[in-house]
Structures are given as structure tokens and as C-alpha cells.
Amino acid sequence: MSKRIGFVGVGRMGANMARRLHDLKYPVTVVYDINEKAAQELAKEIGAEATNKLARVTELSDVIFTVVSDDAAMRKIFAKNGDSLLINAKGKIFINTATISPETHIEVGKLCEEVGAEAIEACMASSIPQARNGTLYFMLGGKKQVIDEVEPILKDMSSARRYCGELGTAAKVKALVNMVMNINTAALAEGLGLAKALNLDLNMIREVFSQTGADSRVLHTDGEDMQNREHTCFFSAEHALKDSGIALNLAKATGLNLPLAQATYNQYQRLVKKGFGQLDKSAISELTFPDRHGLDKD
């Protein structure tokens, strides 16, 4: 019989990961989310139990995916006291997918070892459609033998996987991925914003960008959305701010100065302060296009 699978965090990403595994006949037995309604709706859809107790997730699962928002949320679900995933967790495997600091991944790994459980990182460089159709890209960190044990599950959720090293390494790699992505997004927003200010045809500009050194992945995912002010969320501006901050903290620890990463962080911080944190990261264009919110006084 396949390992029983539980999910903690069933927002846009977690819910679609659970749906993917359910489609493939994996026994997704239990789901948990601080938004209890979301958990209940997903549980009804896939035939799982919705619980408001973290310990219940551990009880009903052999493998638990955690898909939470930040370091504080991660520490809360792996708390030493009170309701926690660590209760009776001996023999369980936790697959932690959140973009959080490497230190927190390491901390959680040690807590799991203390109770006889294992934790690995499966950081994702993909979005909602990839979660649903099983084409995620996983950056993996932790004990290789533990990763090998859950490899069949990860393979069915992804198009590619890359082992990065010991616990905490994948989080460092993911921080770099998102740092560069966010810088590219901010640069694209400035380029298109200036093109608009110069009264250039933006369809033409995007086509030229795509055929020259200005091409980038974000041009194809975000360029048209920036032009059309279509900011339906696939990766939020709030998360872009958080992830840029993780990269800057890593740079600070090494004594490295990253002015482009800092400028991008500042832009996303400004966007979030204006109340647009829940929009897609493409909404950074609202700060650069003429006659948009960026021309308001801060």
C-alpha cells in the first residue's frame, strides 16, 4: 500500500498538489489549514479528513507535506509545546516545501530528529498550474536516503528534481532563484514603463525584447500582464518581498553588497505598503507605468 499522505497548508499551491496526488490514486488522508473552510472544501473534494489539529495530521499520515507562508508559520506547526506535528511523529517523513530561511529548515530538521522523524526540503520553483498538472521543479535538500524513500511521490509531482545538498542548501538555492526572478521582474516593469512613457507600442516592444538580450522568462509570464494591468495572483508581491528579504539576509551574513536585490526589495516593499501585496508580482509595474499608482505620493 502507498504511504498515507497529509497536507498542512492547502492554499493555492498545497491544494493543487493534493489534487494531483489524489488524481494519481495516492491515499491523501488528511488536510489542515488555518483557513478551516478551505481545508473542509478540499477534503470533501478529494475524500480526505479535514482537521484543525496538527497532531491529527501526523497521526493519519506517513508522509506530510508542509506548504506554509513564512518562518513564523513553520515554527508554529513544529512547536515543541502544544498542538504540533511533532506529537507522536516517530517514523514520519516531513516534506517541507515553503520558501523560508535555511536556518529554519535546519532547525525543524533537528526537532524532527529529536522525536525520531525525518525532514527534507522540497523547495519549488513553479506555480499553481504546475502544482496541478504535476510539472513542478523541486530543489531538494536533506538526507539522500530519506529523499530516495519518497522519490516516487516527488517524481509524480514534478517534471524535474535537483538534489542540492544537506538540509538548508535547497533553501539557499531557492532564495537565489527568487532573488534573480524578482530583479528580472522589476527590470521588466521599468523597461515597459519607460516604453509607455515614450509612447512606444508595447506589443512591438515585447516582441523586440523577446528576440534580443532583453528576453527573460518573466517577459513571457508577466510582460503582457503588466501591459494589461492583469495581476491575478500566481506568485504574490507579498511573497516576492519576503523572498527578496531572505536573499538579502544571506548576502548580509556573507558581507556581500547586492544593490540590485536591495532596490528590488525596496520596490516590493513600497508596493506592499500601498496595499497591493496580494496581487501578483507583476503588479510591480504599477510603480513604473505612467498614470498608475506609482505616481501617487508615498
mmCIF file of N, CA and C in Angstrom, residues 150-221:
data_model
loop_
_atom_site.group_PDB
_atom_site.id
_atom_site.type_symbol
_atom_site.label_atom_id
_atom_site.label_comp_id
_atom_site.label_asym_id
_atom_site.label_seq_id
_atom_site.Cartn_x
_atom_site.Cartn_y
_atom_site.Cartn_z
ATOM 1 N N VAL A 150 11.085 8.811 -0.643
ATOM 2 C CA VAL A 150 9.857 9.470 -1.123
ATOM 3 C C VAL A 150 9.971 9.889 -2.590
ATOM 4 N N GLU A 151 11.031 9.453 -3.253
ATOM 5 C CA GLU A 151 11.262 9.813 -4.657
ATOM 6 C C GLU A 151 10.071 9.496 -5.561
ATOM 7 N N PRO A 152 9.409 8.339 -5.409
ATOM 8 C CA PRO A 152 8.268 8.063 -6.296
ATOM 9 C C PRO A 152 7.164 9.109 -6.188
ATOM 10 N N ILE A 153 6.919 9.584 -4.987
ATOM 11 C CA ILE A 153 5.897 10.621 -4.801
ATOM 12 C C ILE A 153 6.334 11.914 -5.475
ATOM 13 N N LEU A 154 7.570 12.328 -5.212
ATOM 14 C CA LEU A 154 8.083 13.578 -5.780
ATOM 15 C C LEU A 154 8.123 13.505 -7.307
ATOM 16 N N LYS A 155 8.466 12.340 -7.836
ATOM 17 C CA LYS A 155 8.527 12.175 -9.294
ATOM 18 C C LYS A 155 7.162 12.393 -9.921
ATOM 19 N N ASP A 156 6.113 11.916 -9.251
ATOM 20 C CA ASP A 156 4.767 12.058 -9.795
ATOM 21 C C ASP A 156 4.220 13.472 -9.660
ATOM 22 N N MET A 157 4.941 14.331 -8.948
ATOM 23 C CA MET A 157 4.503 15.715 -8.767
ATOM 24 C C MET A 157 5.314 16.697 -9.600
ATOM 25 N N SER A 158 6.325 16.206 -10.301
ATOM 26 C CA SER A 158 7.296 17.125 -10.906
ATOM 27 C C SER A 158 7.741 16.677 -12.281
ATOM 28 N N SER A 159 8.297 17.638 -13.004
ATOM 29 C CA SER A 159 8.934 17.321 -14.278
ATOM 30 C C SER A 159 10.436 17.154 -14.119
ATOM 31 N N ALA A 160 10.983 17.699 -13.027
ATOM 32 C CA ALA A 160 12.421 17.597 -12.778
ATOM 33 C C ALA A 160 12.683 17.836 -11.301
ATOM 34 N N ARG A 161 13.784 17.249 -10.832
ATOM 35 C CA ARG A 161 14.194 17.406 -9.444
ATOM 36 C C ARG A 161 15.705 17.558 -9.413
ATOM 37 N N ARG A 162 16.199 18.357 -8.474
ATOM 38 C CA ARG A 162 17.655 18.555 -8.347
ATOM 39 C C ARG A 162 18.037 18.456 -6.889
ATOM 40 N N TYR A 163 18.884 17.478 -6.571
ATOM 41 C CA TYR A 163 19.394 17.376 -5.210
ATOM 42 C C TYR A 163 20.472 18.430 -5.018
ATOM 43 N N CYS A 164 20.318 19.258 -4.000
ATOM 44 C CA CYS A 164 21.221 20.395 -3.789
ATOM 45 C C CYS A 164 22.249 20.154 -2.698
ATOM 46 N N GLY A 165 21.928 19.297 -1.716
ATOM 47 C CA GLY A 165 22.871 19.052 -0.645
ATOM 48 C C GLY A 165 22.170 18.854 0.686
ATOM 49 N N GLU A 166 22.889 19.060 1.753
ATOM 50 C CA GLU A 166 22.353 18.845 3.088
ATOM 51 C C GLU A 166 21.215 19.813 3.393
ATOM 52 N N LEU A 167 20.500 19.534 4.465
ATOM 53 C CA LEU A 167 19.355 20.343 4.844
ATOM 54 C C LEU A 167 19.754 21.821 4.969
ATOM 55 N N GLY A 168 18.975 22.683 4.359
ATOM 56 C CA GLY A 168 19.267 24.120 4.334
ATOM 57 C C GLY A 168 19.827 24.580 3.007
ATOM 58 N N THR A 169 20.434 23.657 2.255
ATOM 59 C CA THR A 169 21.049 24.028 0.976
ATOM 60 C C THR A 169 19.997 24.385 -0.062
ATOM 61 N N ALA A 170 18.930 23.607 -0.133
ATOM 62 C CA ALA A 170 17.893 23.881 -1.122
ATOM 63 C C ALA A 170 17.252 25.248 -0.890
ATOM 64 N N ALA A 171 17.100 25.624 0.379
ATOM 65 C CA ALA A 171 16.531 26.938 0.693
ATOM 66 C C ALA A 171 17.440 28.065 0.206
ATOM 67 N N LYS A 172 18.742 27.864 0.286
ATOM 68 C CA LYS A 172 19.680 28.866 -0.231
ATOM 69 C C LYS A 172 19.543 28.985 -1.747
ATOM 70 N N VAL A 173 19.462 27.837 -2.414
ATOM 71 C CA VAL A 173 19.308 27.845 -3.872
ATOM 72 C C VAL A 173 17.997 28.527 -4.254
ATOM 73 N N LYS A 174 16.920 28.189 -3.555
ATOM 74 C CA LYS A 174 15.617 28.796 -3.859
ATOM 75 C C LYS A 174 15.653 30.302 -3.639
ATOM 76 N N ALA A 175 16.360 30.753 -2.611
ATOM 77 C CA ALA A 175 16.472 32.190 -2.366
ATOM 78 C C ALA A 175 17.149 32.889 -3.539
ATOM 79 N N LEU A 176 18.168 32.247 -4.107
ATOM 80 C CA LEU A 176 18.857 32.825 -5.264
ATOM 81 C C LEU A 176 17.944 32.852 -6.482
ATOM 82 N N VAL A 177 17.204 31.760 -6.693
ATOM 83 C CA VAL A 177 16.264 31.709 -7.821
ATOM 84 C C VAL A 177 15.275 32.860 -7.739
ATOM 85 N N ASN A 178 14.661 33.034 -6.571
ATOM 86 C CA ASN A 178 13.643 34.066 -6.445
ATOM 87 C C ASN A 178 14.235 35.472 -6.444
ATOM 88 N N MET A 179 15.456 35.603 -5.941
ATOM 89 C CA MET A 179 16.113 36.905 -5.991
ATOM 90 C C MET A 179 16.294 37.356 -7.437
ATOM 91 N N VAL A 180 16.839 36.466 -8.270
ATOM 92 C CA VAL A 180 17.074 36.810 -9.675
ATOM 93 C C VAL A 180 15.754 37.018 -10.402
ATOM 94 N N MET A 181 14.764 36.162 -10.134
ATOM 95 C CA MET A 181 13.455 36.319 -10.754
ATOM 96 C C MET A 181 12.840 37.668 -10.400
ATOM 97 N N ASN A 182 12.915 38.046 -9.138
ATOM 98 C CA ASN A 182 12.323 39.317 -8.715
ATOM 99 C C ASN A 182 13.048 40.512 -9.325
ATOM 100 N N ILE A 183 14.368 40.426 -9.429
ATOM 101 C CA ILE A 183 15.129 41.500 -10.086
ATOM 102 C C ILE A 183 14.711 41.616 -11.546
ATOM 103 N N ASN A 184 14.588 40.463 -12.221
ATOM 104 C CA ASN A 184 14.151 40.477 -13.620
ATOM 105 C C ASN A 184 12.758 41.078 -13.769
ATOM 106 N N THR A 185 11.874 40.767 -12.831
ATOM 107 C CA THR A 185 10.517 41.295 -12.881
ATOM 108 C C THR A 185 10.516 42.805 -12.710
ATOM 109 N N ALA A 186 11.306 43.298 -11.756
ATOM 110 C CA ALA A 186 11.398 44.745 -11.532
ATOM 111 C C ALA A 186 12.004 45.445 -12.739
ATOM 112 N N ALA A 187 13.019 44.828 -13.347
ATOM 113 C CA ALA A 187 13.651 45.423 -14.528
ATOM 114 C C ALA A 187 12.683 45.480 -15.701
ATOM 115 N N LEU A 188 11.919 44.421 -15.890
ATOM 116 C CA LEU A 188 10.940 44.391 -16.973
ATOM 117 C C LEU A 188 9.883 45.472 -16.764
ATOM 118 N N ALA A 189 9.434 45.638 -15.534
ATOM 119 C CA ALA A 189 8.435 46.670 -15.240
ATOM 120 C C ALA A 189 8.969 48.058 -15.570
ATOM 121 N N GLU A 190 10.244 48.300 -15.303
ATOM 122 C CA GLU A 190 10.832 49.601 -15.620
ATOM 123 C C GLU A 190 10.972 49.785 -17.131
ATOM 124 N N GLY A 191 11.399 48.715 -17.818
ATOM 125 C CA GLY A 191 11.546 48.820 -19.270
ATOM 126 C C GLY A 191 10.224 49.093 -19.968
ATOM 127 N N LEU A 192 9.186 48.374 -19.575
ATOM 128 C CA LEU A 192 7.879 48.584 -20.193
ATOM 129 C C LEU A 192 7.269 49.914 -19.757
ATOM 130 N N GLY A 193 7.529 50.298 -18.518
ATOM 131 C CA GLY A 193 7.029 51.589 -18.054
ATOM 132 C C GLY A 193 7.646 52.738 -18.826
ATOM 133 N N LEU A 194 8.948 52.656 -19.063
ATOM 134 C CA LEU A 194 9.608 53.707 -19.840
ATOM 135 C C LEU A 194 9.114 53.691 -21.285
ATOM 136 N N ALA A 195 8.924 52.505 -21.838
ATOM 137 C CA ALA A 195 8.402 52.411 -23.208
ATOM 138 C C ALA A 195 7.036 53.091 -23.302
ATOM 139 N N LYS A 196 6.213 52.883 -22.306
ATOM 140 C CA LYS A 196 4.889 53.522 -22.291
ATOM 141 C C LYS A 196 5.023 55.038 -22.206
ATOM 142 N N ALA A 197 5.940 55.510 -21.367
ATOM 143 C CA ALA A 197 6.147 56.952 -21.228
ATOM 144 C C ALA A 197 6.663 57.572 -22.519
ATOM 145 N N LEU A 198 7.378 56.773 -23.324
ATOM 146 C CA LEU A 198 7.905 57.251 -24.607
ATOM 147 C C LEU A 198 6.903 57.075 -25.746
ATOM 148 N N ASN A 199 5.693 56.634 -25.413
ATOM 149 C CA ASN A 199 4.617 56.430 -26.401
ATOM 150 C C ASN A 199 4.979 55.381 -27.449
ATOM 151 N N LEU A 200 5.744 54.381 -27.036
ATOM 152 C CA LEU A 200 6.071 53.275 -27.931
ATOM 153 C C LEU A 200 4.992 52.200 -27.840
ATOM 154 N N ASP A 201 4.826 51.462 -28.900
ATOM 155 C CA ASP A 201 3.853 50.392 -28.924
ATOM 156 C C ASP A 201 4.367 49.225 -28.075
ATOM 157 N N LEU A 202 3.642 48.878 -27.034
ATOM 158 C CA LEU A 202 4.137 47.874 -26.099
ATOM 159 C C LEU A 202 4.130 46.468 -26.683
ATOM 160 N N ASN A 203 3.217 46.175 -27.580
ATOM 161 C CA ASN A 203 3.255 44.873 -28.253
ATOM 162 C C ASN A 203 4.534 44.730 -29.060
ATOM 163 N N MET A 204 4.898 45.806 -29.750
ATOM 164 C CA MET A 204 6.143 45.796 -30.522
ATOM 165 C C MET A 204 7.346 45.662 -29.589
ATOM 166 N N ILE A 205 7.342 46.392 -28.487
ATOM 167 C CA ILE A 205 8.465 46.348 -27.551
ATOM 168 C C ILE A 205 8.650 44.941 -26.986
ATOM 169 N N ARG A 206 7.560 44.309 -26.613
ATOM 170 C CA ARG A 206 7.675 42.964 -26.055
ATOM 171 C C ARG A 206 8.197 41.974 -27.093
ATOM 172 N N GLU A 207 7.793 42.148 -28.351
ATOM 173 C CA GLU A 207 8.301 41.272 -29.405
ATOM 174 C C GLU A 207 9.793 41.492 -29.621
ATOM 175 N N VAL A 208 10.221 42.748 -29.600
ATOM 176 C CA VAL A 208 11.646 43.048 -29.753
ATOM 177 C C VAL A 208 12.431 42.494 -28.570
ATOM 178 N N PHE A 209 11.929 42.714 -27.358
ATOM 179 C CA PHE A 209 12.592 42.159 -26.176
ATOM 180 C C PHE A 209 12.792 40.651 -26.323
ATOM 181 N N SER A 210 11.767 39.966 -26.828
ATOM 182 C CA SER A 210 11.818 38.509 -26.896
ATOM 183 C C SER A 210 12.864 37.989 -27.876
ATOM 184 N N GLN A 211 13.306 38.847 -28.788
ATOM 185 C CA GLN A 211 14.271 38.441 -29.815
ATOM 186 C C GLN A 211 15.676 38.976 -29.547
ATOM 187 N N THR A 212 15.860 39.605 -28.389
ATOM 188 C CA THR A 212 17.142 40.251 -28.096
ATOM 189 C C THR A 212 17.611 39.884 -26.693
ATOM 190 N N GLY A 213 18.666 40.554 -26.270
ATOM 191 C CA GLY A 213 19.220 40.310 -24.939
ATOM 192 C C GLY A 213 18.293 40.721 -23.806
ATOM 193 N N ALA A 214 17.198 41.387 -24.119
ATOM 194 C CA ALA A 214 16.221 41.771 -23.094
ATOM 195 C C ALA A 214 15.237 40.644 -22.794
ATOM 196 N N ASP A 215 15.380 39.521 -23.472
ATOM 197 C CA ASP A 215 14.463 38.403 -23.244
ATOM 198 C C ASP A 215 14.682 37.811 -21.851
ATOM 199 N N SER A 216 13.621 37.247 -21.286
ATOM 200 C CA SER A 216 13.704 36.586 -19.985
ATOM 201 C C SER A 216 12.459 35.749 -19.794
ATOM 202 N N ARG A 217 12.509 34.849 -18.832
ATOM 203 C CA ARG A 217 11.330 34.046 -18.522
ATOM 204 C C ARG A 217 10.169 34.937 -18.095
ATOM 205 N N VAL A 218 10.462 35.961 -17.286
ATOM 206 C CA VAL A 218 9.375 36.806 -16.789
ATOM 207 C C VAL A 218 8.749 37.647 -17.897
ATOM 208 N N LEU A 219 9.483 37.916 -18.969
ATOM 209 C CA LEU A 219 8.873 38.614 -20.097
ATOM 210 C C LEU A 219 7.685 37.819 -20.613
ATOM 211 N N HIS A 220 7.830 36.499 -20.672
ATOM 212 C CA HIS A 220 6.785 35.653 -21.230
ATOM 213 C C HIS A 220 5.667 35.380 -20.218
ATOM 214 N N THR A 221 6.005 35.368 -18.936
ATOM 215 C CA THR A 221 4.967 35.105 -17.936
ATOM 216 C C THR A 221 4.273 36.377 -17.457
#
